[in-house]
Amino acid sequence: MRIVFKTSYLQDIRPWKDGYQLSLYLILLACALAAPLLLDDFYLGELTNVLIWAIAGMGLMVLTGHTGQASLGHAAFLAIGCYANIILLEQGLPFLLAFPLAGLITGVLGVIIAIPALRMHGIYLAIATLALSVLMDDIIVLSEPLTGGVAGKFAPPVRVFGIEIDRWGTPRAFYWLVLAVVVIVTLGYINLLRAPLGRSFIAVRDSEVSAQAMGVHIARTKVMSFFLSCAVTGLAGALMGLFAGAFNNETFSVVISILLLMMIVIGGLGSIHGAFFGAIVIGFLPQFLSISKEWVGALIGGNTVAIPGLETGVFGLILIFFVLFEPMGIYGRWLKIRTWFELFPFYRRDMFKRQKSYLKTERLR
Amino acid sequence: MSLLTLDNVTLRFGGLTAVDALSFSVEPGEVFAIVGPNGAGKSTVFNLISRFYDPASGSIRLENDDLLAHESSDIANLGIARTFQNIELFEHATVLQNLLVGRHRHRRSTMLSELFFLPSVRRAEIENREKVEEIIDFLDLQPHRDKMIAGLPYGVRKVVEVARALATGPRLLLLDEPASGLSVEETSDMRWWIEDIRRQMGITVLMVEHDMGLVSGVSDRVLAMADGARLALGTPEEVQSHPAVIEAYLGRAS
Ligand SMILES: Nc1ncnc2c1ncn2[C@@H]1O[C@H](COP(=O)(O)OP(=O)(O)OP(=O)(O)O)[C@@H](O)[C@H]1O
Ligand SMILES: [Mg+2]
């Protein structure tokens, strides 16, 4: 059993509970830094992919997991970030300028798109953003002079501090670049959650009326959340573009939007961990499926058959499983396992059971 | 000067007049209670003060400040905090986080400084925690400090709501049925807390309550209302023995 003693306010403010937890995360970071030395290029590429999805996941998590605004349109912001980055690079801007600018542009466009959506809730917002994602395809095709239309664009290699970084040529450098972005975004996210703005996001998510009564301006808070969410998603999109090498109007389709949302639900809404867990599932699922397909193929003695839509189907099944049995996602399950170890042997089965929830009326009575 | 003044306030929901030309004022330092049968419009009065609804006519003032000129997210900033009849806490956050949201009106930092958690943000956060910790001590919430609201029993949630309202550092505290659903012991705790909130913290209290024992125990003045209008206003004894009040309650009961 592990007990955390509280002796000062700083202990609540700093992101880790105690030295033990801090060292765990430092070890994780060290492993992440050393990964290129341990993995071959193929698995390093897979890991890079997972990290990029984790950034996108964090982007959507801010909006959906922490502010409670469901978006089925985030692939559109991935696209905006991706195109903005490449276009700026093509204009001759150095990557270290083009990349953050791409995030900023995506954030600002996100806000502009969000303003008419501010009064929408739940399913209505989801549908409106879904429409945005569908529209994005056409917008990219129509603005061909800028985006290259159906033919698409190719990502040039980028230079950071004089080092050439290219997904195929220098996969290690590319991995470290992505890892650096992951670390920066994660730290910013952690800071946000321990500061007033992050708490106001949570307040808006859980009860708009009482958030308002506590002096939180609902519209302004949602705008901030859209900005941060879209900006981070834009950064992820920029990295996705560099990772893919080539992309066009179909790269960031509605399916990506849906996958992204499923990913954070499976990972665990309302936690940074959830974005990472979800990214691991989404990143390794295709690998896992193809390996198990070969396995099954070998077992039944036939050739491996291509089953169209298998990936999304399995993903959907996993999602249904989680919604039914573990609504807090993988992170929720992880918390339970961790608590079991920490409290050993005092864990009670109903520890995480929710109390009966109390009736809430829309009418403020 | 009165702290809060409602003057001839009327609010209609479609054909229903929920608040009907209601006037009253709350003096600084008093505990003022509103009583009345179900549907009398008591919570609606609170929602008007919180600026969730616009009255059809009349005025609401905090000292000389016209509340109707403010939007609802400004009200906490003017020093008015409230609780809700059907507990409105941030369910998936801890007790501590809930109270810290109460400190939101004292936020001075910008988004950028928070993303980097600059020293100024750190200092403000420590100060927020000092304030919140005082309230946790005051309301005996230490055992629940780091628990999620979603797992807390009803009685504790009621107290957390009061704590969150106090965390805003208000001059006027609106309590909507603070004792409803509480056990006898919990109600008597609530009673002492209300007394202390007024005495030690110097906060004026406006509350809606059905429990007449609690009302006559803590309040200086009581407003009885029915169908959105005033029936009687005076000391608890005066109001309880007022013929119109007795009739309203008996009339409903039969
Ligand atoms: N948002 C709304 N829309 C329509 N009617 C409403 C709304 N809010 C309240 N009402 C109606 O206004 C009247 C007054 O409601 P209110 O909630 O203020 O009563 P109350 O005095 O607080 O009653 P209770 O003791 O049950 O809490 C009721 O008839 C109620 O149905
Ligand atoms: Mg009421």
JSON list of N, CA and C in Angstrom, two decimals, chain A residues 6 9-10 12-13 188 191 194-197 199-200 203 205-207 209-210 212-217 224 227-228 354-355 358 360-361 363-365, chain B residues 47 52-53 71-73 76 84-86 88 90-92 100 104 107 111 114-117 122 125-126 129-130 133 145-146 150-151 154 157 164 168:
[
{"chain": "A", "resi": 6, "resn": "LYS", "atom": "N", "xyz": [0.35, 14.78, 2.27]},
{"chain": "A", "resi": 6, "resn": "LYS", "atom": "CA", "xyz": [0.27, 16.15, 1.79]},
{"chain": "A", "resi": 6, "resn": "LYS", "atom": "C", "xyz": [0.82, 17.08, 2.85]},
{"chain": "A", "resi": 9, "resn": "TYR", "atom": "N", "xyz": [0.82, 23.27, -0.16]},
{"chain": "A", "resi": 9, "resn": "TYR", "atom": "CA", "xyz": [-0.06, 23.52, -1.29]},
{"chain": "A", "resi": 9, "resn": "TYR", "atom": "C", "xyz": [0.61, 23.16, -2.61]},
{"chain": "A", "resi": 10, "resn": "LEU", "atom": "N", "xyz": [1.94, 23.34, -2.63]},
{"chain": "A", "resi": 10, "resn": "LEU", "atom": "CA", "xyz": [2.67, 23.07, -3.86]},
{"chain": "A", "resi": 10, "resn": "LEU", "atom": "C", "xyz": [2.45, 21.64, -4.32]},
{"chain": "A", "resi": 12, "resn": "ASP", "atom": "N", "xyz": [-0.24, 19.99, -4.28]},
{"chain": "A", "resi": 12, "resn": "ASP", "atom": "CA", "xyz": [-1.45, 19.90, -5.09]},
{"chain": "A", "resi": 12, "resn": "ASP", "atom": "C", "xyz": [-1.23, 20.51, -6.46]},
{"chain": "A", "resi": 13, "resn": "ILE", "atom": "N", "xyz": [-0.35, 21.49, -6.50]},
{"chain": "A", "resi": 13, "resn": "ILE", "atom": "CA", "xyz": [-0.21, 22.25, -7.73]},
{"chain": "A", "resi": 13, "resn": "ILE", "atom": "C", "xyz": [0.70, 21.54, -8.71]},
{"chain": "A", "resi": 188, "resn": "GLY", "atom": "N", "xyz": [2.08, 21.63, -21.81]},
{"chain": "A", "resi": 188, "resn": "GLY", "atom": "CA", "xyz": [1.11, 22.73, -21.87]},
{"chain": "A", "resi": 188, "resn": "GLY", "atom": "C", "xyz": [-0.25, 22.27, -21.37]},
{"chain": "A", "resi": 191, "resn": "ASN", "atom": "N", "xyz": [-0.25, 21.94, -17.63]},
{"chain": "A", "resi": 191, "resn": "ASN", "atom": "CA", "xyz": [-0.33, 23.26, -17.02]},
{"chain": "A", "resi": 191, "resn": "ASN", "atom": "C", "xyz": [-1.74, 23.83, -17.11]},
{"chain": "A", "resi": 194, "resn": "ARG", "atom": "N", "xyz": [-4.08, 22.52, -14.44]},
{"chain": "A", "resi": 194, "resn": "ARG", "atom": "CA", "xyz": [-3.91, 22.95, -13.05]},
{"chain": "A", "resi": 194, "resn": "ARG", "atom": "C", "xyz": [-4.07, 24.46, -12.91]},
{"chain": "A", "resi": 195, "resn": "ALA", "atom": "N", "xyz": [-4.54, 25.10, -13.97]},
{"chain": "A", "resi": 195, "resn": "ALA", "atom": "CA", "xyz": [-4.72, 26.54, -13.93]},
{"chain": "A", "resi": 195, "resn": "ALA", "atom": "C", "xyz": [-6.21, 26.87, -14.10]},
{"chain": "A", "resi": 196, "resn": "PRO", "atom": "N", "xyz": [-6.59, 28.11, -13.82]},
{"chain": "A", "resi": 196, "resn": "PRO", "atom": "CA", "xyz": [-8.01, 28.47, -13.87]},
{"chain": "A", "resi": 196, "resn": "PRO", "atom": "C", "xyz": [-8.69, 28.16, -15.20]},
{"chain": "A", "resi": 197, "resn": "LEU", "atom": "N", "xyz": [-8.01, 28.37, -16.31]},
{"chain": "A", "resi": 197, "resn": "LEU", "atom": "CA", "xyz": [-8.69, 28.18, -17.60]},
{"chain": "A", "resi": 197, "resn": "LEU", "atom": "C", "xyz": [-9.13, 26.72, -17.77]},
{"chain": "A", "resi": 199, "resn": "ARG", "atom": "N", "xyz": [-9.75, 24.56, -15.48]},
{"chain": "A", "resi": 199, "resn": "ARG", "atom": "CA", "xyz": [-10.86, 24.26, -14.57]},
{"chain": "A", "resi": 199, "resn": "ARG", "atom": "C", "xyz": [-12.16, 24.84, -15.10]},
{"chain": "A", "resi": 200, "resn": "SER", "atom": "N", "xyz": [-12.07, 25.99, -15.78]},
{"chain": "A", "resi": 200, "resn": "SER", "atom": "CA", "xyz": [-13.31, 26.55, -16.31]},
{"chain": "A", "resi": 200, "resn": "SER", "atom": "C", "xyz": [-13.82, 25.69, -17.47]},
{"chain": "A", "resi": 203, "resn": "ALA", "atom": "N", "xyz": [-15.66, 23.01, -15.80]},
{"chain": "A", "resi": 203, "resn": "ALA", "atom": "CA", "xyz": [-16.90, 23.56, -15.26]},
{"chain": "A", "resi": 203, "resn": "ALA", "atom": "C", "xyz": [-17.96, 23.66, -16.35]},
{"chain": "A", "resi": 205, "resn": "ARG", "atom": "N", "xyz": [-18.12, 21.92, -19.02]},
{"chain": "A", "resi": 205, "resn": "ARG", "atom": "CA", "xyz": [-18.51, 20.57, -19.41]},
{"chain": "A", "resi": 205, "resn": "ARG", "atom": "C", "xyz": [-19.56, 20.00, -18.44]},
{"chain": "A", "resi": 206, "resn": "ASP", "atom": "N", "xyz": [-19.34, 20.19, -17.14]},
{"chain": "A", "resi": 206, "resn": "ASP", "atom": "CA", "xyz": [-20.18, 19.51, -16.16]},
{"chain": "A", "resi": 206, "resn": "ASP", "atom": "C", "xyz": [-21.46, 20.25, -15.82]},
{"chain": "A", "resi": 207, "resn": "SER", "atom": "N", "xyz": [-21.45, 21.56, -15.84]},
{"chain": "A", "resi": 207, "resn": "SER", "atom": "CA", "xyz": [-22.68, 22.30, -15.56]},
{"chain": "A", "resi": 207, "resn": "SER", "atom": "C", "xyz": [-22.54, 23.74, -16.04]},
{"chain": "A", "resi": 209, "resn": "VAL", "atom": "N", "xyz": [-24.83, 26.09, -16.14]},
{"chain": "A", "resi": 209, "resn": "VAL", "atom": "CA", "xyz": [-25.47, 27.08, -15.25]},
{"chain": "A", "resi": 209, "resn": "VAL", "atom": "C", "xyz": [-24.59, 27.42, -14.07]},
{"chain": "A", "resi": 210, "resn": "SER", "atom": "N", "xyz": [-24.01, 26.39, -13.41]},
{"chain": "A", "resi": 210, "resn": "SER", "atom": "CA", "xyz": [-23.26, 26.79, -12.23]},
{"chain": "A", "resi": 210, "resn": "SER", "atom": "C", "xyz": [-21.91, 27.38, -12.62]},
{"chain": "A", "resi": 212, "resn": "GLN", "atom": "N", "xyz": [-21.57, 29.45, -14.96]},
{"chain": "A", "resi": 212, "resn": "GLN", "atom": "CA", "xyz": [-21.96, 30.84, -15.15]},
{"chain": "A", "resi": 212, "resn": "GLN", "atom": "C", "xyz": [-22.10, 31.56, -13.80]},
{"chain": "A", "resi": 213, "resn": "ALA", "atom": "N", "xyz": [-22.73, 30.87, -12.86]},
{"chain": "A", "resi": 213, "resn": "ALA", "atom": "CA", "xyz": [-22.92, 31.48, -11.55]},
{"chain": "A", "resi": 213, "resn": "ALA", "atom": "C", "xyz": [-21.60, 31.69, -10.82]},
{"chain": "A", "resi": 214, "resn": "MET", "atom": "N", "xyz": [-20.55, 30.96, -11.21]},
{"chain": "A", "resi": 214, "resn": "MET", "atom": "CA", "xyz": [-19.23, 31.14, -10.60]},
{"chain": "A", "resi": 214, "resn": "MET", "atom": "C", "xyz": [-18.43, 32.19, -11.36]},
{"chain": "A", "resi": 215, "resn": "GLY", "atom": "N", "xyz": [-19.04, 32.81, -12.35]},
{"chain": "A", "resi": 215, "resn": "GLY", "atom": "CA", "xyz": [-18.36, 33.88, -13.07]},
{"chain": "A", "resi": 215, "resn": "GLY", "atom": "C", "xyz": [-17.62, 33.41, -14.31]},
{"chain": "A", "resi": 216, "resn": "VAL", "atom": "N", "xyz": [-17.88, 32.20, -14.76]},
{"chain": "A", "resi": 216, "resn": "VAL", "atom": "CA", "xyz": [-17.25, 31.73, -15.99]},
{"chain": "A", "resi": 216, "resn": "VAL", "atom": "C", "xyz": [-18.11, 32.17, -17.17]},
{"chain": "A", "resi": 217, "resn": "HIS", "atom": "N", "xyz": [-17.50, 32.86, -18.13]},
{"chain": "A", "resi": 217, "resn": "HIS", "atom": "CA", "xyz": [-18.23, 33.31, -19.30]},
{"chain": "A", "resi": 217, "resn": "HIS", "atom": "C", "xyz": [-18.27, 32.15, -20.29]},
{"chain": "A", "resi": 224, "resn": "MET", "atom": "N", "xyz": [-12.10, 29.75, -26.29]},
{"chain": "A", "resi": 224, "resn": "MET", "atom": "CA", "xyz": [-10.73, 29.42, -25.91]},
{"chain": "A", "resi": 224, "resn": "MET", "atom": "C", "xyz": [-10.46, 27.94, -26.13]},
{"chain": "A", "resi": 227, "resn": "PHE", "atom": "N", "xyz": [-10.09, 27.19, -29.69]},
{"chain": "A", "resi": 227, "resn": "PHE", "atom": "CA", "xyz": [-8.81, 27.68, -30.19]},
{"chain": "A", "resi": 227, "resn": "PHE", "atom": "C", "xyz": [-7.69, 26.69, -29.86]},
{"chain": "A", "resi": 228, "resn": "LEU", "atom": "N", "xyz": [-7.59, 26.33, -28.57]},
{"chain": "A", "resi": 228, "resn": "LEU", "atom": "CA", "xyz": [-6.51, 25.43, -28.17]},
{"chain": "A", "resi": 228, "resn": "LEU", "atom": "C", "xyz": [-6.64, 24.09, -28.87]},
{"chain": "A", "resi": 354, "resn": "ARG", "atom": "N", "xyz": [-20.42, 4.50, -9.12]},
{"chain": "A", "resi": 354, "resn": "ARG", "atom": "CA", "xyz": [-20.96, 5.84, -8.95]},
{"chain": "A", "resi": 354, "resn": "ARG", "atom": "C", "xyz": [-22.18, 5.80, -8.07]},
{"chain": "A", "resi": 355, "resn": "GLN", "atom": "N", "xyz": [-22.31, 6.82, -7.26]},
{"chain": "A", "resi": 355, "resn": "GLN", "atom": "CA", "xyz": [-23.54, 6.98, -6.50]},
{"chain": "A", "resi": 355, "resn": "GLN", "atom": "C", "xyz": [-24.66, 7.21, -7.49]},
{"chain": "A", "resi": 358, "resn": "TYR", "atom": "N", "xyz": [-28.28, 12.28, -9.36]},
{"chain": "A", "resi": 358, "resn": "TYR", "atom": "CA", "xyz": [-29.48, 12.98, -8.97]},
{"chain": "A", "resi": 358, "resn": "TYR", "atom": "C", "xyz": [-30.11, 13.69, -10.15]},
{"chain": "A", "resi": 360, "resn": "LYS", "atom": "N", "xyz": [-31.47, 16.08, -12.66]},
{"chain": "A", "resi": 360, "resn": "LYS", "atom": "CA", "xyz": [-31.17, 17.47, -13.01]},
{"chain": "A", "resi": 360, "resn": "LYS", "atom": "C", "xyz": [-32.24, 17.92, -13.97]},
{"chain": "A", "resi": 361, "resn": "THR", "atom": "N", "xyz": [-32.79, 19.08, -13.75]},
{"chain": "A", "resi": 361, "resn": "THR", "atom": "CA", "xyz": [-33.76, 19.56, -14.71]},
{"chain": "A", "resi": 361, "resn": "THR", "atom": "C", "xyz": [-33.11, 20.64, -15.55]},
{"chain": "A", "resi": 363, "resn": "ARG", "atom": "N", "xyz": [-34.63, 23.10, -16.26]},
{"chain": "A", "resi": 363, "resn": "ARG", "atom": "CA", "xyz": [-35.36, 24.33, -15.96]},
{"chain": "A", "resi": 363, "resn": "ARG", "atom": "C", "xyz": [-34.84, 25.07, -14.76]},
{"chain": "A", "resi": 364, "resn": "LEU", "atom": "N", "xyz": [-33.70, 24.69, -14.24]},
{"chain": "A", "resi": 364, "resn": "LEU", "atom": "CA", "xyz": [-33.06, 25.45, -13.16]},
{"chain": "A", "resi": 364, "resn": "LEU", "atom": "C", "xyz": [-33.90, 25.52, -11.91]},
{"chain": "A", "resi": 365, "resn": "ARG", "atom": "N", "xyz": [-34.80, 24.59, -11.67]},
{"chain": "A", "resi": 365, "resn": "ARG", "atom": "CA", "xyz": [-35.62, 24.76, -10.48]},
{"chain": "A", "resi": 365, "resn": "ARG", "atom": "C", "xyz": [-34.95, 24.18, -9.25]},
{"chain": "B", "resi": 47, "resn": "ASN", "atom": "N", "xyz": [-33.05, 32.89, -9.74]},
{"chain": "B", "resi": 47, "resn": "ASN", "atom": "CA", "xyz": [-32.58, 32.86, -11.13]},
{"chain": "B", "resi": 47, "resn": "ASN", "atom": "C", "xyz": [-32.63, 34.24, -11.78]},
{"chain": "B", "resi": 52, "resn": "PHE", "atom": "N", "xyz": [-30.25, 34.69, -15.02]},
{"chain": "B", "resi": 52, "resn": "PHE", "atom": "CA", "xyz": [-30.55, 33.65, -16.00]},
{"chain": "B", "resi": 52, "resn": "PHE", "atom": "C", "xyz": [-31.78, 34.04, -16.81]},
{"chain": "B", "resi": 53, "resn": "TYR", "atom": "N", "xyz": [-32.66, 34.82, -16.20]},
{"chain": "B", "resi": 53, "resn": "TYR", "atom": "CA", "xyz": [-33.86, 35.29, -16.90]},
{"chain": "B", "resi": 53, "resn": "TYR", "atom": "C", "xyz": [-33.89, 36.82, -16.89]},
{"chain": "B", "resi": 71, "resn": "GLU", "atom": "N", "xyz": [-24.47, 40.82, -17.37]},
{"chain": "B", "resi": 71, "resn": "GLU", "atom": "CA", "xyz": [-24.85, 39.47, -17.79]},
{"chain": "B", "resi": 71, "resn": "GLU", "atom": "C", "xyz": [-24.52, 38.48, -16.69]},
{"chain": "B", "resi": 72, "resn": "SER", "atom": "N", "xyz": [-25.05, 37.26, -16.84]},
{"chain": "B", "resi": 72, "resn": "SER", "atom": "CA", "xyz": [-25.02, 36.38, -15.67]},
{"chain": "B", "resi": 72, "resn": "SER", "atom": "C", "xyz": [-23.60, 36.01, -15.22]},
{"chain": "B", "resi": 73, "resn": "SER", "atom": "N", "xyz": [-22.65, 35.97, -16.16]},
{"chain": "B", "resi": 73, "resn": "SER", "atom": "CA", "xyz": [-21.31, 35.61, -15.71]},
{"chain": "B", "resi": 73, "resn": "SER", "atom": "C", "xyz": [-20.62, 36.75, -14.95]},
{"chain": "B", "resi": 76, "resn": "ALA", "atom": "N", "xyz": [-21.18, 36.91, -10.23]},
{"chain": "B", "resi": 76, "resn": "ALA", "atom": "CA", "xyz": [-20.24, 36.45, -9.20]},
{"chain": "B", "resi": 76, "resn": "ALA", "atom": "C", "xyz": [-19.21, 37.54, -8.91]},
{"chain": "B", "resi": 84, "resn": "PHE", "atom": "N", "xyz": [-27.71, 25.80, -5.71]},
{"chain": "B", "resi": 84, "resn": "PHE", "atom": "CA", "xyz": [-28.87, 25.42, -6.51]},
{"chain": "B", "resi": 84, "resn": "PHE", "atom": "C", "xyz": [-29.72, 24.40, -5.75]},
{"chain": "B", "resi": 85, "resn": "GLN", "atom": "N", "xyz": [-31.03, 24.49, -6.01]},
{"chain": "B", "resi": 85, "resn": "GLN", "atom": "CA", "xyz": [-31.94, 23.57, -5.33]},
{"chain": "B", "resi": 85, "resn": "GLN", "atom": "C", "xyz": [-31.62, 22.12, -5.72]},
{"chain": "B", "resi": 86, "resn": "ASN", "atom": "N", "xyz": [-31.44, 21.88, -7.03]},
{"chain": "B", "resi": 86, "resn": "ASN", "atom": "CA", "xyz": [-31.05, 20.54, -7.48]},
{"chain": "B", "resi": 86, "resn": "ASN", "atom": "C", "xyz": [-29.57, 20.51, -7.75]},
{"chain": "B", "resi": 88, "resn": "GLU", "atom": "N", "xyz": [-25.99, 21.53, -8.43]},
{"chain": "B", "resi": 88, "resn": "GLU", "atom": "CA", "xyz": [-25.34, 21.67, -9.74]},
{"chain": "B", "resi": 88, "resn": "GLU", "atom": "C", "xyz": [-23.83, 21.72, -9.55]},
{"chain": "B", "resi": 90, "resn": "PHE", "atom": "N", "xyz": [-19.81, 20.25, -10.31]},
{"chain": "B", "resi": 90, "resn": "PHE", "atom": "CA", "xyz": [-19.05, 19.71, -11.43]},
{"chain": "B", "resi": 90, "resn": "PHE", "atom": "C", "xyz": [-18.74, 18.26, -11.11]},
{"chain": "B", "resi": 91, "resn": "GLU", "atom": "N", "xyz": [-19.58, 17.37, -11.63]},
{"chain": "B", "resi": 91, "resn": "GLU", "atom": "CA", "xyz": [-19.63, 15.97, -11.21]},
{"chain": "B", "resi": 91, "resn": "GLU", "atom": "C", "xyz": [-18.31, 15.22, -11.36]},
{"chain": "B", "resi": 92, "resn": "HIS", "atom": "N", "xyz": [-17.61, 15.47, -12.46]},
{"chain": "B", "resi": 92, "resn": "HIS", "atom": "CA", "xyz": [-16.42, 14.67, -12.72]},
{"chain": "B", "resi": 92, "resn": "HIS", "atom": "C", "xyz": [-15.15, 15.42, -12.37]},
{"chain": "B", "resi": 100, "resn": "LEU", "atom": "N", "xyz": [-12.11, 25.37, -6.31]},
{"chain": "B", "resi": 100, "resn": "LEU", "atom": "CA", "xyz": [-11.20, 26.25, -7.04]},
{"chain": "B", "resi": 100, "resn": "LEU", "atom": "C", "xyz": [-11.92, 26.96, -8.19]},
{"chain": "B", "resi": 104, "resn": "HIS", "atom": "N", "xyz": [-12.71, 31.39, -9.60]},
{"chain": "B", "resi": 104, "resn": "HIS", "atom": "CA", "xyz": [-12.48, 31.83, -10.98]},
{"chain": "B", "resi": 104, "resn": "HIS", "atom": "C", "xyz": [-12.57, 33.34, -11.15]},
{"chain": "B", "resi": 107, "resn": "ARG", "atom": "N", "xyz": [-9.43, 35.33, -11.19]},
{"chain": "B", "resi": 107, "resn": "ARG", "atom": "CA", "xyz": [-8.41, 35.03, -12.19]},
{"chain": "B", "resi": 107, "resn": "ARG", "atom": "C", "xyz": [-7.88, 36.31, -12.82]},
{"chain": "B", "resi": 111, "resn": "MET", "atom": "N", "xyz": [-4.32, 33.17, -20.97]},
{"chain": "B", "resi": 111, "resn": "MET", "atom": "CA", "xyz": [-4.18, 31.80, -21.44]},
{"chain": "B", "resi": 111, "resn": "MET", "atom": "C", "xyz": [-2.70, 31.43, -21.59]},
{"chain": "B", "resi": 114, "resn": "GLU", "atom": "N", "xyz": [-0.83, 30.81, -18.43]},
{"chain": "B", "resi": 114, "resn": "GLU", "atom": "CA", "xyz": [-1.24, 29.57, -17.78]},
{"chain": "B", "resi": 114, "resn": "GLU", "atom": "C", "xyz": [-0.64, 28.36, -18.48]},
{"chain": "B", "resi": 115, "resn": "LEU", "atom": "N", "xyz": [-0.53, 28.43, -19.81]},
{"chain": "B", "resi": 115, "resn": "LEU", "atom": "CA", "xyz": [0.06, 27.31, -20.54]},
{"chain": "B", "resi": 115, "resn": "LEU", "atom": "C", "xyz": [1.51, 27.08, -20.12]},
{"chain": "B", "resi": 116, "resn": "PHE", "atom": "N", "xyz": [2.19, 28.18, -19.76]},
{"chain": "B", "resi": 116, "resn": "PHE", "atom": "CA", "xyz": [3.57, 28.04, -19.30]},
{"chain": "B", "resi": 116, "resn": "PHE", "atom": "C", "xyz": [3.65, 27.98, -17.78]},
{"chain": "B", "resi": 117, "resn": "PHE", "atom": "N", "xyz": [2.52, 28.12, -17.14]},
{"chain": "B", "resi": 117, "resn": "PHE", "atom": "CA", "xyz": [2.45, 28.13, -15.67]},
{"chain": "B", "resi": 117, "resn": "PHE", "atom": "C", "xyz": [3.54, 29.03, -15.09]},
{"chain": "B", "resi": 122, "resn": "ARG", "atom": "N", "xyz": [1.58, 30.54, -10.63]},
{"chain": "B", "resi": 122, "resn": "ARG", "atom": "CA", "xyz": [1.86, 29.70, -9.46]},
{"chain": "B", "resi": 122, "resn": "ARG", "atom": "C", "xyz": [1.48, 30.41, -8.17]},
{"chain": "B", "resi": 125, "resn": "GLU", "atom": "N", "xyz": [-2.18, 30.57, -7.79]},
{"chain": "B", "resi": 125, "resn": "GLU", "atom": "CA", "xyz": [-2.74, 29.25, -7.47]},
{"chain": "B", "resi": 125, "resn": "GLU", "atom": "C", "xyz": [-2.53, 28.91, -6.00]},
{"chain": "B", "resi": 126, "resn": "ILE", "atom": "N", "xyz": [-1.38, 29.28, -5.46]},
{"chain": "B", "resi": 126, "resn": "ILE", "atom": "CA", "xyz": [-1.14, 29.02, -4.03]},
{"chain": "B", "resi": 126, "resn": "ILE", "atom": "C", "xyz": [-2.13, 29.83, -3.20]},
{"chain": "B", "resi": 129, "resn": "ARG", "atom": "N", "xyz": [-5.49, 28.31, -3.23]},
{"chain": "B", "resi": 129, "resn": "ARG", "atom": "CA", "xyz": [-5.56, 27.14, -2.37]},
{"chain": "B", "resi": 129, "resn": "ARG", "atom": "C", "xyz": [-5.65, 27.52, -0.90]},
{"chain": "B", "resi": 130, "resn": "GLU", "atom": "N", "xyz": [-4.96, 28.58, -0.53]},
{"chain": "B", "resi": 130, "resn": "GLU", "atom": "CA", "xyz": [-5.05, 29.02, 0.86]},
{"chain": "B", "resi": 130, "resn": "GLU", "atom": "C", "xyz": [-6.49, 29.38, 1.19]},
{"chain": "B", "resi": 133, "resn": "GLU", "atom": "N", "xyz": [-8.70, 26.29, 1.22]},
{"chain": "B", "resi": 133, "resn": "GLU", "atom": "CA", "xyz": [-8.41, 25.42, 2.37]},
{"chain": "B", "resi": 133, "resn": "GLU", "atom": "C", "xyz": [-9.09, 25.95, 3.63]},
{"chain": "B", "resi": 145, "resn": "ARG", "atom": "N", "xyz": [-11.92, 16.05, 0.49]},
{"chain": "B", "resi": 145, "resn": "ARG", "atom": "CA", "xyz": [-11.16, 17.00, -0.31]},
{"chain": "B", "resi": 145, "resn": "ARG", "atom": "C", "xyz": [-10.80, 16.51, -1.71]},
{"chain": "B", "resi": 146, "resn": "ASP", "atom": "N", "xyz": [-10.25, 15.32, -1.82]},
{"chain": "B", "resi": 146, "resn": "ASP", "atom": "CA", "xyz": [-9.75, 14.87, -3.12]},
{"chain": "B", "resi": 146, "resn": "ASP", "atom": "C", "xyz": [-10.67, 13.86, -3.79]},
{"chain": "B", "resi": 150, "resn": "ALA", "atom": "N", "xyz": [-18.92, 12.76, -8.11]},
{"chain": "B", "resi": 150, "resn": "ALA", "atom": "CA", "xyz": [-19.82, 11.69, -8.54]},
{"chain": "B", "resi": 150, "resn": "ALA", "atom": "C", "xyz": [-19.96, 10.59, -7.50]},
{"chain": "B", "resi": 151, "resn": "GLY", "atom": "N", "xyz": [-18.99, 10.45, -6.59]},
{"chain": "B", "resi": 151, "resn": "GLY", "atom": "CA", "xyz": [-19.10, 9.39, -5.61]},
{"chain": "B", "resi": 151, "resn": "GLY", "atom": "C", "xyz": [-19.58, 9.85, -4.23]},
{"chain": "B", "resi": 154, "resn": "TYR", "atom": "N", "xyz": [-25.39, 12.56, -0.86]},
{"chain": "B", "resi": 154, "resn": "TYR", "atom": "CA", "xyz": [-26.18, 13.77, -1.05]},
{"chain": "B", "resi": 154, "resn": "TYR", "atom": "C", "xyz": [-25.85, 14.87, -0.03]},
{"chain": "B", "resi": 157, "resn": "ARG", "atom": "N", "xyz": [-22.69, 16.64, -0.76]},
{"chain": "B", "resi": 157, "resn": "ARG", "atom": "CA", "xyz": [-22.80, 17.50, -1.94]},
{"chain": "B", "resi": 157, "resn": "ARG", "atom": "C", "xyz": [-23.40, 18.85, -1.60]},
{"chain": "B", "resi": 164, "resn": "ARG", "atom": "N", "xyz": [-18.38, 25.91, -2.32]},
{"chain": "B", "resi": 164, "resn": "ARG", "atom": "CA", "xyz": [-17.99, 26.48, -3.61]},
{"chain": "B", "resi": 164, "resn": "ARG", "atom": "C", "xyz": [-18.48, 27.93, -3.72]},
{"chain": "B", "resi": 168, "resn": "THR", "atom": "N", "xyz": [-16.02, 31.88, -3.72]},
{"chain": "B", "resi": 168, "resn": "THR", "atom": "CA", "xyz": [-15.99, 33.06, -4.59]},
{"chain": "B", "resi": 168, "resn": "THR", "atom": "C", "xyz": [-15.72, 34.33, -3.79]}
]
